[in-house]
Short mmCIF file of C-alpha atoms in Angstrom, two decimals:
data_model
loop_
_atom_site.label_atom_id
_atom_site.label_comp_id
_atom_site.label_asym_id
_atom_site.label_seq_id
_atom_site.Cartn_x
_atom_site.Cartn_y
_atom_site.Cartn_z
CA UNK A 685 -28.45 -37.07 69.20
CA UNK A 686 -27.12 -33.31 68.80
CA UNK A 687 -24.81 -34.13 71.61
CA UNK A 688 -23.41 -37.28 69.06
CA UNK A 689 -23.51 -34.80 66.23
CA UNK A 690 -21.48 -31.88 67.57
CA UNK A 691 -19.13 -34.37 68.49
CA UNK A 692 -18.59 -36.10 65.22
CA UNK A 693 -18.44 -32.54 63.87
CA UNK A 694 -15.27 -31.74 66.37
CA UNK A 695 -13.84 -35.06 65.55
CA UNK A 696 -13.99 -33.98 61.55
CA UNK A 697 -12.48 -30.76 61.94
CA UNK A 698 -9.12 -32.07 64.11
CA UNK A 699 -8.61 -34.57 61.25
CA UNK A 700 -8.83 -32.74 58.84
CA UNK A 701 -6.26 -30.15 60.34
CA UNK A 702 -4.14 -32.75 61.15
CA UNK A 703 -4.06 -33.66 57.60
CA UNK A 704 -3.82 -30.17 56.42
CA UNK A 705 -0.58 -30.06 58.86
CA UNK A 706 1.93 -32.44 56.74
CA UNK A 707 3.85 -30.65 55.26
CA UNK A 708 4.63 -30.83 51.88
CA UNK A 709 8.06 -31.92 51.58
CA UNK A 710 6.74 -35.21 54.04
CA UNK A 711 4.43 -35.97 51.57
CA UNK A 712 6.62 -35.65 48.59
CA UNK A 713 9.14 -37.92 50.13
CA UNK A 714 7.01 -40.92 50.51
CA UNK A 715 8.35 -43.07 47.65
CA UNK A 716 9.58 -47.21 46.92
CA UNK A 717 12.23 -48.59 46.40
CA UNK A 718 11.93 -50.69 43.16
CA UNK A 719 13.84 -47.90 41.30
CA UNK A 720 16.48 -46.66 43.59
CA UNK A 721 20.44 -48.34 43.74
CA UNK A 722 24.21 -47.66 45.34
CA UNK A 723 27.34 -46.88 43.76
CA UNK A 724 30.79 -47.43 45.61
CA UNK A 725 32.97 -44.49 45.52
CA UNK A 726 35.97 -46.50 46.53
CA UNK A 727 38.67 -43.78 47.12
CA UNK A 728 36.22 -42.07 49.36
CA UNK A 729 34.78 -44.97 51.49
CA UNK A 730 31.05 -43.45 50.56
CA UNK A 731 28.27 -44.64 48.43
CA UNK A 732 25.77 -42.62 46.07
CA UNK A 733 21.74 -43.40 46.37
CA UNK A 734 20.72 -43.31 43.05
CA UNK A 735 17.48 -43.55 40.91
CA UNK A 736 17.30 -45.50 37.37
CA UNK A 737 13.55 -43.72 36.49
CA UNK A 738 15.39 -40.20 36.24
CA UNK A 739 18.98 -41.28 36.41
CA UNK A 740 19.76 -39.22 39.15
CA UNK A 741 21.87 -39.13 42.42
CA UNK A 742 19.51 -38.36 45.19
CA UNK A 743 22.51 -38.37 48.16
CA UNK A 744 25.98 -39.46 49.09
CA UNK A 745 26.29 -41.62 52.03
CA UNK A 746 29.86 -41.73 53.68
CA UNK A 747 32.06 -43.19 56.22
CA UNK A 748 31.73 -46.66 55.40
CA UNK A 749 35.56 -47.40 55.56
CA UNK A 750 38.15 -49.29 53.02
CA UNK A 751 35.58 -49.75 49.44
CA UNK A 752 38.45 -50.59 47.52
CA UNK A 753 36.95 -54.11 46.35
CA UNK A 754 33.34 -53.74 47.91
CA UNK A 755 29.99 -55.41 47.16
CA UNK A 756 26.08 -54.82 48.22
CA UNK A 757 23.12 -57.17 49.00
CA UNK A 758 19.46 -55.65 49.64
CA UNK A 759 17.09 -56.44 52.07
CA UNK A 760 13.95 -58.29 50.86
CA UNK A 761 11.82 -54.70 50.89
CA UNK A 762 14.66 -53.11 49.18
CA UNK A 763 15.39 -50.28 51.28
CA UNK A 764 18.29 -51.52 53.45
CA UNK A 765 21.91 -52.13 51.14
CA UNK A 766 24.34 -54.62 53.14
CA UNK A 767 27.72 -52.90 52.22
CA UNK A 768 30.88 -55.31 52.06
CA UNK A 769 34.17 -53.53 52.58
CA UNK A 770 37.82 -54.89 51.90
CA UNK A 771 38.69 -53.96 56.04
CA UNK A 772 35.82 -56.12 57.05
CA UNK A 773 33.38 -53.78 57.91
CA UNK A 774 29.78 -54.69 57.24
CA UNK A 775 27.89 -51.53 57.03
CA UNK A 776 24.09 -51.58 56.74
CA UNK A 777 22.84 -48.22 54.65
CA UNK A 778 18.93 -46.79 54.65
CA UNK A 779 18.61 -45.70 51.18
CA UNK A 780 15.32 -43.77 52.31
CA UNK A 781 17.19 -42.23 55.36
CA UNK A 782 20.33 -41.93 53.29
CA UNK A 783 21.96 -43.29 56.26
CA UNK A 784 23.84 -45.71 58.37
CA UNK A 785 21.55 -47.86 59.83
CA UNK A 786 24.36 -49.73 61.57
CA UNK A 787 27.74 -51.06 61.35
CA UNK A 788 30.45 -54.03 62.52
CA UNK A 789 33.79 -54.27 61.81
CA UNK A 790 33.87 -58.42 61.70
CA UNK A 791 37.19 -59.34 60.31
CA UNK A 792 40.49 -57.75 59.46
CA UNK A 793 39.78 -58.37 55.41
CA UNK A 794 36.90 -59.44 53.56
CA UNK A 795 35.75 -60.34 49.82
CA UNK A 796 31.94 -60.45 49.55
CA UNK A 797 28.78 -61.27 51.00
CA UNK A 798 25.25 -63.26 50.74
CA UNK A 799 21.77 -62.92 52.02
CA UNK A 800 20.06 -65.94 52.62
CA UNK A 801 16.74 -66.65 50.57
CA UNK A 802 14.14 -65.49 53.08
CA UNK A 803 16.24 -62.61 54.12
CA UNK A 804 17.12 -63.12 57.59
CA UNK A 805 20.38 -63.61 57.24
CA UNK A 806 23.43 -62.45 56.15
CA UNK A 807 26.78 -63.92 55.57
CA UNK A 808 30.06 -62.37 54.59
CA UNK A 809 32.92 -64.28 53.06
CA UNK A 810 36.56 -63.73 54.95
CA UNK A 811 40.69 -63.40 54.00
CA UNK A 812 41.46 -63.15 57.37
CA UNK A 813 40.52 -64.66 59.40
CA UNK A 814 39.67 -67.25 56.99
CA UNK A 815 35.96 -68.57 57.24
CA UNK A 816 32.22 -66.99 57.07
CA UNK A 817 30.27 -64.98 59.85
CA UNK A 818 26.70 -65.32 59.49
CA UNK A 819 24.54 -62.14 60.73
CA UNK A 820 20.99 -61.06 61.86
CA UNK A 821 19.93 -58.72 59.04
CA UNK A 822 18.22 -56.91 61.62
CA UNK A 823 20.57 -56.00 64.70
CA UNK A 824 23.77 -57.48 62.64
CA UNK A 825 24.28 -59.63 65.81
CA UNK A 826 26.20 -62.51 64.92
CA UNK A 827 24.43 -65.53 64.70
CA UNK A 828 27.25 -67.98 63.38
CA UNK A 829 31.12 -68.21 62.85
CA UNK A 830 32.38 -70.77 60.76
CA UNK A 831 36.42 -71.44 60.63
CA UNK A 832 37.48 -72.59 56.93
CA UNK A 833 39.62 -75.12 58.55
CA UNK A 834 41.36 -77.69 56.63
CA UNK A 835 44.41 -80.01 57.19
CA UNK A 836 47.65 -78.25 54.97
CA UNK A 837 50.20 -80.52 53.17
CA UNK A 838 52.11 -80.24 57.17
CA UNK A 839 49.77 -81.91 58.01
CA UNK A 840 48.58 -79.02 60.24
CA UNK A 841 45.19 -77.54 60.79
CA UNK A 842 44.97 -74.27 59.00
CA UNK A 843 42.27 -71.72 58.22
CA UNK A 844 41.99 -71.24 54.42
CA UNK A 845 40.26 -68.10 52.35
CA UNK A 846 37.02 -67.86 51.37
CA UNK A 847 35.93 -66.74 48.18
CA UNK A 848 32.42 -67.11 46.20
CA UNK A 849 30.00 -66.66 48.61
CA UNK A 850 26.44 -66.77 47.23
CA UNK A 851 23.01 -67.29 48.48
CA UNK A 852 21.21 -70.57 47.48
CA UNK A 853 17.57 -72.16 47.62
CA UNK A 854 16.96 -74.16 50.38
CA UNK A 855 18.25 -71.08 52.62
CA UNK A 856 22.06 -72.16 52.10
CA UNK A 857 25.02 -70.30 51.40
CA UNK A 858 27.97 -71.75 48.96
CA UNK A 859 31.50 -70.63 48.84
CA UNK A 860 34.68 -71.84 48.06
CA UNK A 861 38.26 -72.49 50.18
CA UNK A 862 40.89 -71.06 48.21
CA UNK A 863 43.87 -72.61 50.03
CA UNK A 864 42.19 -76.06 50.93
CA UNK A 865 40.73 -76.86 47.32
CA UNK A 866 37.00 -77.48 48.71
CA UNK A 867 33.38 -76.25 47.99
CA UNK A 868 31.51 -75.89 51.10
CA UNK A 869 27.49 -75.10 52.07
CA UNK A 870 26.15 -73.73 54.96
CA UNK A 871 22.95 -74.88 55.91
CA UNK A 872 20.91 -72.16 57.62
CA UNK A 873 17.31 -73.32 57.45
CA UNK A 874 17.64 -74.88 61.04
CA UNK A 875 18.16 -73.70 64.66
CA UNK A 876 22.16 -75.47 63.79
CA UNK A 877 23.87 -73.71 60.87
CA UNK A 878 25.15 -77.13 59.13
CA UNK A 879 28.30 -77.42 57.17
CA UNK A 880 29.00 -79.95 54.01
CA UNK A 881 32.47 -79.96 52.68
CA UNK A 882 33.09 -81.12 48.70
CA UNK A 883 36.35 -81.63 46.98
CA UNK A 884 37.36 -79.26 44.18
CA UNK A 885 40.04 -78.32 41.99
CA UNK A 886 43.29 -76.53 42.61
CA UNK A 887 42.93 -72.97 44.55
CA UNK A 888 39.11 -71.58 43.68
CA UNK A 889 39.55 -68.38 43.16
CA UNK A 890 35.62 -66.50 42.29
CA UNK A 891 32.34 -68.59 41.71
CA UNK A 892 28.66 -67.99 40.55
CA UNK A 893 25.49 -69.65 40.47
CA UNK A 894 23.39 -70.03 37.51
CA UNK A 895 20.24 -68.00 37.68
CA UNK A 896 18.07 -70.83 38.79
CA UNK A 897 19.83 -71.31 41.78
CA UNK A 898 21.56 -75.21 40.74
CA UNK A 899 24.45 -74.99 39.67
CA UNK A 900 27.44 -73.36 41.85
CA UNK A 901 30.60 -73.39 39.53
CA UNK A 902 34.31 -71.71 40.77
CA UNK A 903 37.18 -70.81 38.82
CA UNK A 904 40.54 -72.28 39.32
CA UNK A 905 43.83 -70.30 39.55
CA UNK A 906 45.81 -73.47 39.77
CA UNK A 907 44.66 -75.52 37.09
CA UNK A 908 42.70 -75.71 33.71
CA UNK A 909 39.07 -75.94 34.15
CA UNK A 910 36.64 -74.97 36.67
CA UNK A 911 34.61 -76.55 39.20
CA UNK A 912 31.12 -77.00 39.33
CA UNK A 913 28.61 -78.69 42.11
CA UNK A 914 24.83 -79.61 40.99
CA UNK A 915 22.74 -78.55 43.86
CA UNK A 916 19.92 -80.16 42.77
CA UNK A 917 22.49 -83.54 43.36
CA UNK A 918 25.16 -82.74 45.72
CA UNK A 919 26.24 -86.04 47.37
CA UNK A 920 27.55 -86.33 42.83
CA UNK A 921 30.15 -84.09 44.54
CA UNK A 922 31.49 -81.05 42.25
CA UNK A 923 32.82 -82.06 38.74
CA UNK A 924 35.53 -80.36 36.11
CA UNK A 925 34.04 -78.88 33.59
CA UNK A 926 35.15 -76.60 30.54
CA UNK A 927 38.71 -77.84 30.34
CA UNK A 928 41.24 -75.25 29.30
CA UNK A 929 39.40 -72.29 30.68
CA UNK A 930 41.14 -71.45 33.87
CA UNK A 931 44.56 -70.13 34.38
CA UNK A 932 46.99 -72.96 32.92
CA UNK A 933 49.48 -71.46 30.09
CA UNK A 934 48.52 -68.02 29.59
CA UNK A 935 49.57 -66.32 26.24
CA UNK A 936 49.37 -63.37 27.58
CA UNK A 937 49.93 -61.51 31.17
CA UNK A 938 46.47 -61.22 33.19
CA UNK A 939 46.25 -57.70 34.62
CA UNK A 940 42.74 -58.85 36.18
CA UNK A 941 41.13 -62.18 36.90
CA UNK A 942 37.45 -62.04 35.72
CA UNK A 943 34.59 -61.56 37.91
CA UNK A 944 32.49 -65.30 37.34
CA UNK A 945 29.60 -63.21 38.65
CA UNK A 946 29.71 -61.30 35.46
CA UNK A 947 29.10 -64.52 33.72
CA UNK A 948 26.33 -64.04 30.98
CA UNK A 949 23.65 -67.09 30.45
CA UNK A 950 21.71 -66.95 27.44
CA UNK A 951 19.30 -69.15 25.55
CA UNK A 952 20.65 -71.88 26.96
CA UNK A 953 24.50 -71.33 26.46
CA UNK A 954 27.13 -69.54 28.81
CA UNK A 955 29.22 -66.66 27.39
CA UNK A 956 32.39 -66.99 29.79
CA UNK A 957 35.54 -64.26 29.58
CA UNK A 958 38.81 -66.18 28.48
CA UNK A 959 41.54 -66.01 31.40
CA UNK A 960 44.92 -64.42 29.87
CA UNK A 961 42.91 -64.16 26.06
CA UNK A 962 41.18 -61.65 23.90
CA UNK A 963 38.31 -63.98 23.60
CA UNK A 964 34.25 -64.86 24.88
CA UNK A 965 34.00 -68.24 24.99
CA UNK A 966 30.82 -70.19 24.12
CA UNK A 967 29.73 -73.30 26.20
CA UNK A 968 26.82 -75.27 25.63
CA UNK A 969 25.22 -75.68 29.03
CA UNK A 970 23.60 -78.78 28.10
CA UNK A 971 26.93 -80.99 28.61
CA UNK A 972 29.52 -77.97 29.31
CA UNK A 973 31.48 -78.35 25.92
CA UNK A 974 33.26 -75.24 24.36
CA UNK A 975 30.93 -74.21 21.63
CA UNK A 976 32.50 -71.20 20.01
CA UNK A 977 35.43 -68.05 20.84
CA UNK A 978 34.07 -65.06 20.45
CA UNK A 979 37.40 -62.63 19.29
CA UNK A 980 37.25 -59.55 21.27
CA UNK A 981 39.33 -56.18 21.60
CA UNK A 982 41.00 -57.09 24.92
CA UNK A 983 40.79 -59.26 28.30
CA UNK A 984 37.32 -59.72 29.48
CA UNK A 985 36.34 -59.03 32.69
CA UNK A 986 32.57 -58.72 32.71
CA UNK A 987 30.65 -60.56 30.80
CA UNK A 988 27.23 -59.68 31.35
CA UNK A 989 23.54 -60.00 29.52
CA UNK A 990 20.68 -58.21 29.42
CA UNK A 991 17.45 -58.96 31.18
CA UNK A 992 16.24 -60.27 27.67
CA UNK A 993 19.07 -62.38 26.84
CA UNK A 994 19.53 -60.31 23.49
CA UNK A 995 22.95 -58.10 24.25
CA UNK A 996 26.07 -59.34 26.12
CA UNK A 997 27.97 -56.41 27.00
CA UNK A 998 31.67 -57.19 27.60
CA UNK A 999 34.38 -54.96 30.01
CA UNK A 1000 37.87 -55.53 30.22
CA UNK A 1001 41.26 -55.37 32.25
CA UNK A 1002 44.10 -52.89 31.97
CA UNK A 1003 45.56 -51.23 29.70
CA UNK A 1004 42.40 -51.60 27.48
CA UNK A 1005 39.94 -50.91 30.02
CA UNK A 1006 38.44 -47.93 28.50
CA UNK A 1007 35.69 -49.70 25.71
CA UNK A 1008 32.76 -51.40 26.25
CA UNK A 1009 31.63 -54.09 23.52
CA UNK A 1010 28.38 -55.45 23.41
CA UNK A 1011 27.89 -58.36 21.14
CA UNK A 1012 24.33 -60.03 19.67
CA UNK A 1013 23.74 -63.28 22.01
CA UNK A 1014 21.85 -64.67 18.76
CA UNK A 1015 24.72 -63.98 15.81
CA UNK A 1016 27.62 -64.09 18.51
CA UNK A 1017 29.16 -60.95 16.57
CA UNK A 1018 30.43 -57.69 18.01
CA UNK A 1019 27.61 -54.67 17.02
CA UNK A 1020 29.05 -51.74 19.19
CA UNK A 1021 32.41 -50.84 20.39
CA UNK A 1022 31.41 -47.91 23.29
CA UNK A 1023 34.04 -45.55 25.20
CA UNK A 1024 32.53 -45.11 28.20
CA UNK A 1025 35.51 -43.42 30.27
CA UNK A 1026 38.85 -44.32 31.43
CA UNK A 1027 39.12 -47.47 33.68
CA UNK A 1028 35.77 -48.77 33.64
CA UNK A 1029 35.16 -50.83 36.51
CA UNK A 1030 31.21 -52.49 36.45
CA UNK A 1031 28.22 -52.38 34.69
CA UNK A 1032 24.42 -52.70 35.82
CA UNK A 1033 21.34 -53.03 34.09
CA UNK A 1034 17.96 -51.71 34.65
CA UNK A 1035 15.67 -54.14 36.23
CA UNK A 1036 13.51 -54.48 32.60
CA UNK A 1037 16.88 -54.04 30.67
CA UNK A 1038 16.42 -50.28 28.57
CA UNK A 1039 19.37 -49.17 30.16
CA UNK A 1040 22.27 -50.09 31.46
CA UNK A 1041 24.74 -48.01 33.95
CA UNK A 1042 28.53 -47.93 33.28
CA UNK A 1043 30.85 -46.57 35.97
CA UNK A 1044 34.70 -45.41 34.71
CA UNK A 1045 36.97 -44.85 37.86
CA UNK A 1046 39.53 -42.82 36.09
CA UNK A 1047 36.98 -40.32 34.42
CA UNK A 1048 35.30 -39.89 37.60
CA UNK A 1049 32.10 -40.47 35.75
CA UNK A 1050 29.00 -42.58 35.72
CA UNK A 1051 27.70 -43.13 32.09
CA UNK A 1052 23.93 -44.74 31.47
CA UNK A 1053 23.31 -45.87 27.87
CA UNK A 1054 19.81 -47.10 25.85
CA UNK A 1055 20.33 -50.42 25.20
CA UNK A 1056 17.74 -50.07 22.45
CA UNK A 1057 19.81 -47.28 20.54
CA UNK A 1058 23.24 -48.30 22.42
CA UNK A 1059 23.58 -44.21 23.12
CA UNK A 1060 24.31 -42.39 26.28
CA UNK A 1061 21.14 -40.83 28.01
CA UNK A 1062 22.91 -39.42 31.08
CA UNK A 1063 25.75 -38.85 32.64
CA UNK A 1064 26.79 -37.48 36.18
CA UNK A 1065 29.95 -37.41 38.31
CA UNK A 1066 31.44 -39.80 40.92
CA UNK A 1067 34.55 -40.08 43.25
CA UNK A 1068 36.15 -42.82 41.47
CA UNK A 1069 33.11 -45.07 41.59
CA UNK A 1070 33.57 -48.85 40.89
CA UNK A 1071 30.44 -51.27 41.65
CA UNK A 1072 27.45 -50.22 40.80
CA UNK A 1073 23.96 -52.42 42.33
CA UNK A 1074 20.45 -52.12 42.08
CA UNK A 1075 17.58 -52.73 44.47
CA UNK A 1076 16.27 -55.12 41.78
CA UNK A 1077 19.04 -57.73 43.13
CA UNK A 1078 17.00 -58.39 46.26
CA UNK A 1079 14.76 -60.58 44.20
CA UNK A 1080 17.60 -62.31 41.95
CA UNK A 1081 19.24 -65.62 43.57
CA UNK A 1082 23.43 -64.98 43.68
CA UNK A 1083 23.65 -61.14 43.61
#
């Protein structure tokens, strides 16, 4: 019995000097990731880890190649970003590390990615060559390469651009075929990735999917109108909707096409940017019909709401691209006209919605504002930063 004591005794002290051996700045690293985000410094091909409790930069992350028109997904957990850059790289970023976990250079020009609903995969959206690779979110070994092949008016078999890549239920992916005029998914649920092609309008060009994961709906460059396929009902096939609201006869030059992700839903409306006007429109979701036009200071770009569905806050293209408006989702009337910097490029809201991060490219300058008082709160420098994303998005379908 003393023999059993002593030992227990011995076995006390060594863990308790083990404990008394982390050091304190081991300890005081330990953290999650609910609160932490990336912003793309695009001139600089690096990112910035940053944290929405304190809104603070805790690192720069670099040599993640061409970020001129780049986009993130998260891992399910939150700590891993999925960086999409315009030379096709596809770098996966430890925001705990503040490293490169890994990275593949997959195509010679991308647009975008997806990860699928249970987080296994991940699929980016390709110029050239035209199509989507699907990836292990793990080793980024590719798991899938599907050609956007089409027949052309030659009659020819042609690969065609992909644009609009988003994650669905069901653990699909949607995206669009700019040249071929055709909404495809991409079953991944199986041991066979399994492709169904749809008929849209003339040249997608961006798409989104409405927050509850059923409708998929892509803007047109080469007619009036957009396209939009019920997932709930796909063998419908995809039907025009919101006539007039694509590119047609523009009455005025469009320096930017809007980004459809930016699209705000609300109470049961959408509040969609007018290509080529100084207008919001208003669509009642219920049958798609134009509802109201919201006059606005320039071309919308984003149009985005907050968490609560209260504010719609409202970027725009060059040369007017320095103001912010945010407008009441209940009155449909502007409250605040905000100069957040020169050129500003995305915006990015808090996961609960009290703030919301505005980055301006020209001012070099990332700007967070109350969205209770509509006042800046912080401020802190970037190298020409453009997209902003929180961790949040791993648990929101389409982001």
């Amino acid at each position: 019995m003393r023999q059993r004591t002593a030992m227990l005794v011995v076995m006390l002290l060594v863990l308790l000097g083990l404990n008394g051996c982390q050091s304190p700045a081991t300890v005081s690293e330990l953290r999650g990731t609910g609160d932490l985000g990336l912003v793309i410094e695009r001139a600089t091909g690096s990112v910035l880890v940053v944290e929405t409790t304190g809104n603070s930069v805790l690192g720069r992350i670099e040599g993640l190649g061409d970020l001129s028109h780049a986009s993130v997904v998260y891992s399910r957990d939150g700590r891993y970003g999925y960086v999409f850059g315009r030379d096709g790289g596809l770098t996966k970023v430890d925001l705990l590390t503040r490293s490169i976990e890994d990275r593949v250079i997959q195509s010679g020009n991308s647009i975008g990615g997806a990860i699928s609903q249970d987080g296994r995969y991940v699929a980016v959206s390709n110029y050239e060559p035209g199509g989507v690779k699907v990836f292990d979110s793990e080793t980024l070994e590719l798991v899938a390469d599907v050609p956007a092949t089409y027949t052309n008016a030659q009659g020819e078999t042609a690969r065609s651009k992909t644009v609009g890549l988003v994650d669905a239920p069901g653990n699909r992916f949607v995206f669009s075929l700019f040249d071929a005029n055709e909404i495809w998914t991409l079953d991944v649920a199986g041991d066979t990735p399994d492709v169904t092609r749809y008929d849209a309008g003339k040249a997608p060009y961006d798409a989104l999917i409405t927050p509850d994961g059923r409708f998929y709906i892509a803007g047109l460059f080469g007619e009036d109108g957009l396209s939009m396929l019920d997932l709930w009902q796909p063998e419908a096939g995809a039907i025009d909707i919101l006539p007039g609201y694509g590119k047609g006869e523009q009455q005025l030059p469009v320096y930017k096409m809007p980004h459809l992700e930016g699209w705000a839903i609300a109470g049961g409306r959408a509040f969609v940017p007018a290509v080529g006007h100084h207008q919001v429109l208003v669509a009642d979701m219920n049958d798609w019909s134009l509802m109201e036009r919201i006059p606005v200071q320039g071309q919308p770009v984003f149009v985005m709401a907050s968490p609560d569905n209260r504010q719609i806050w409202v970027s725009f293209a060059h040369p007017r691209n320095d103001v912010v408006q945010v407008i009441d989702a209940r009155t449909r009337e502007i409250i605040r006209t905000l100069e957040p910097g020169k050129a500003v490029l995305h915006m990015e809201f808090t996961p609960r919605g009290e703030r919301v991060w505005i980055s301006a490219r020209d001012s070099n300058r990332v700007t967070v504002y109350d969205t209770r008082t509509l006042e800046p709160v912080a401020s802190f420098s970037a190298e020409k930063p453009s997209g902003i994303f929180f961790t949040s998005r791993a648990h929101s379908l389409g982001l």
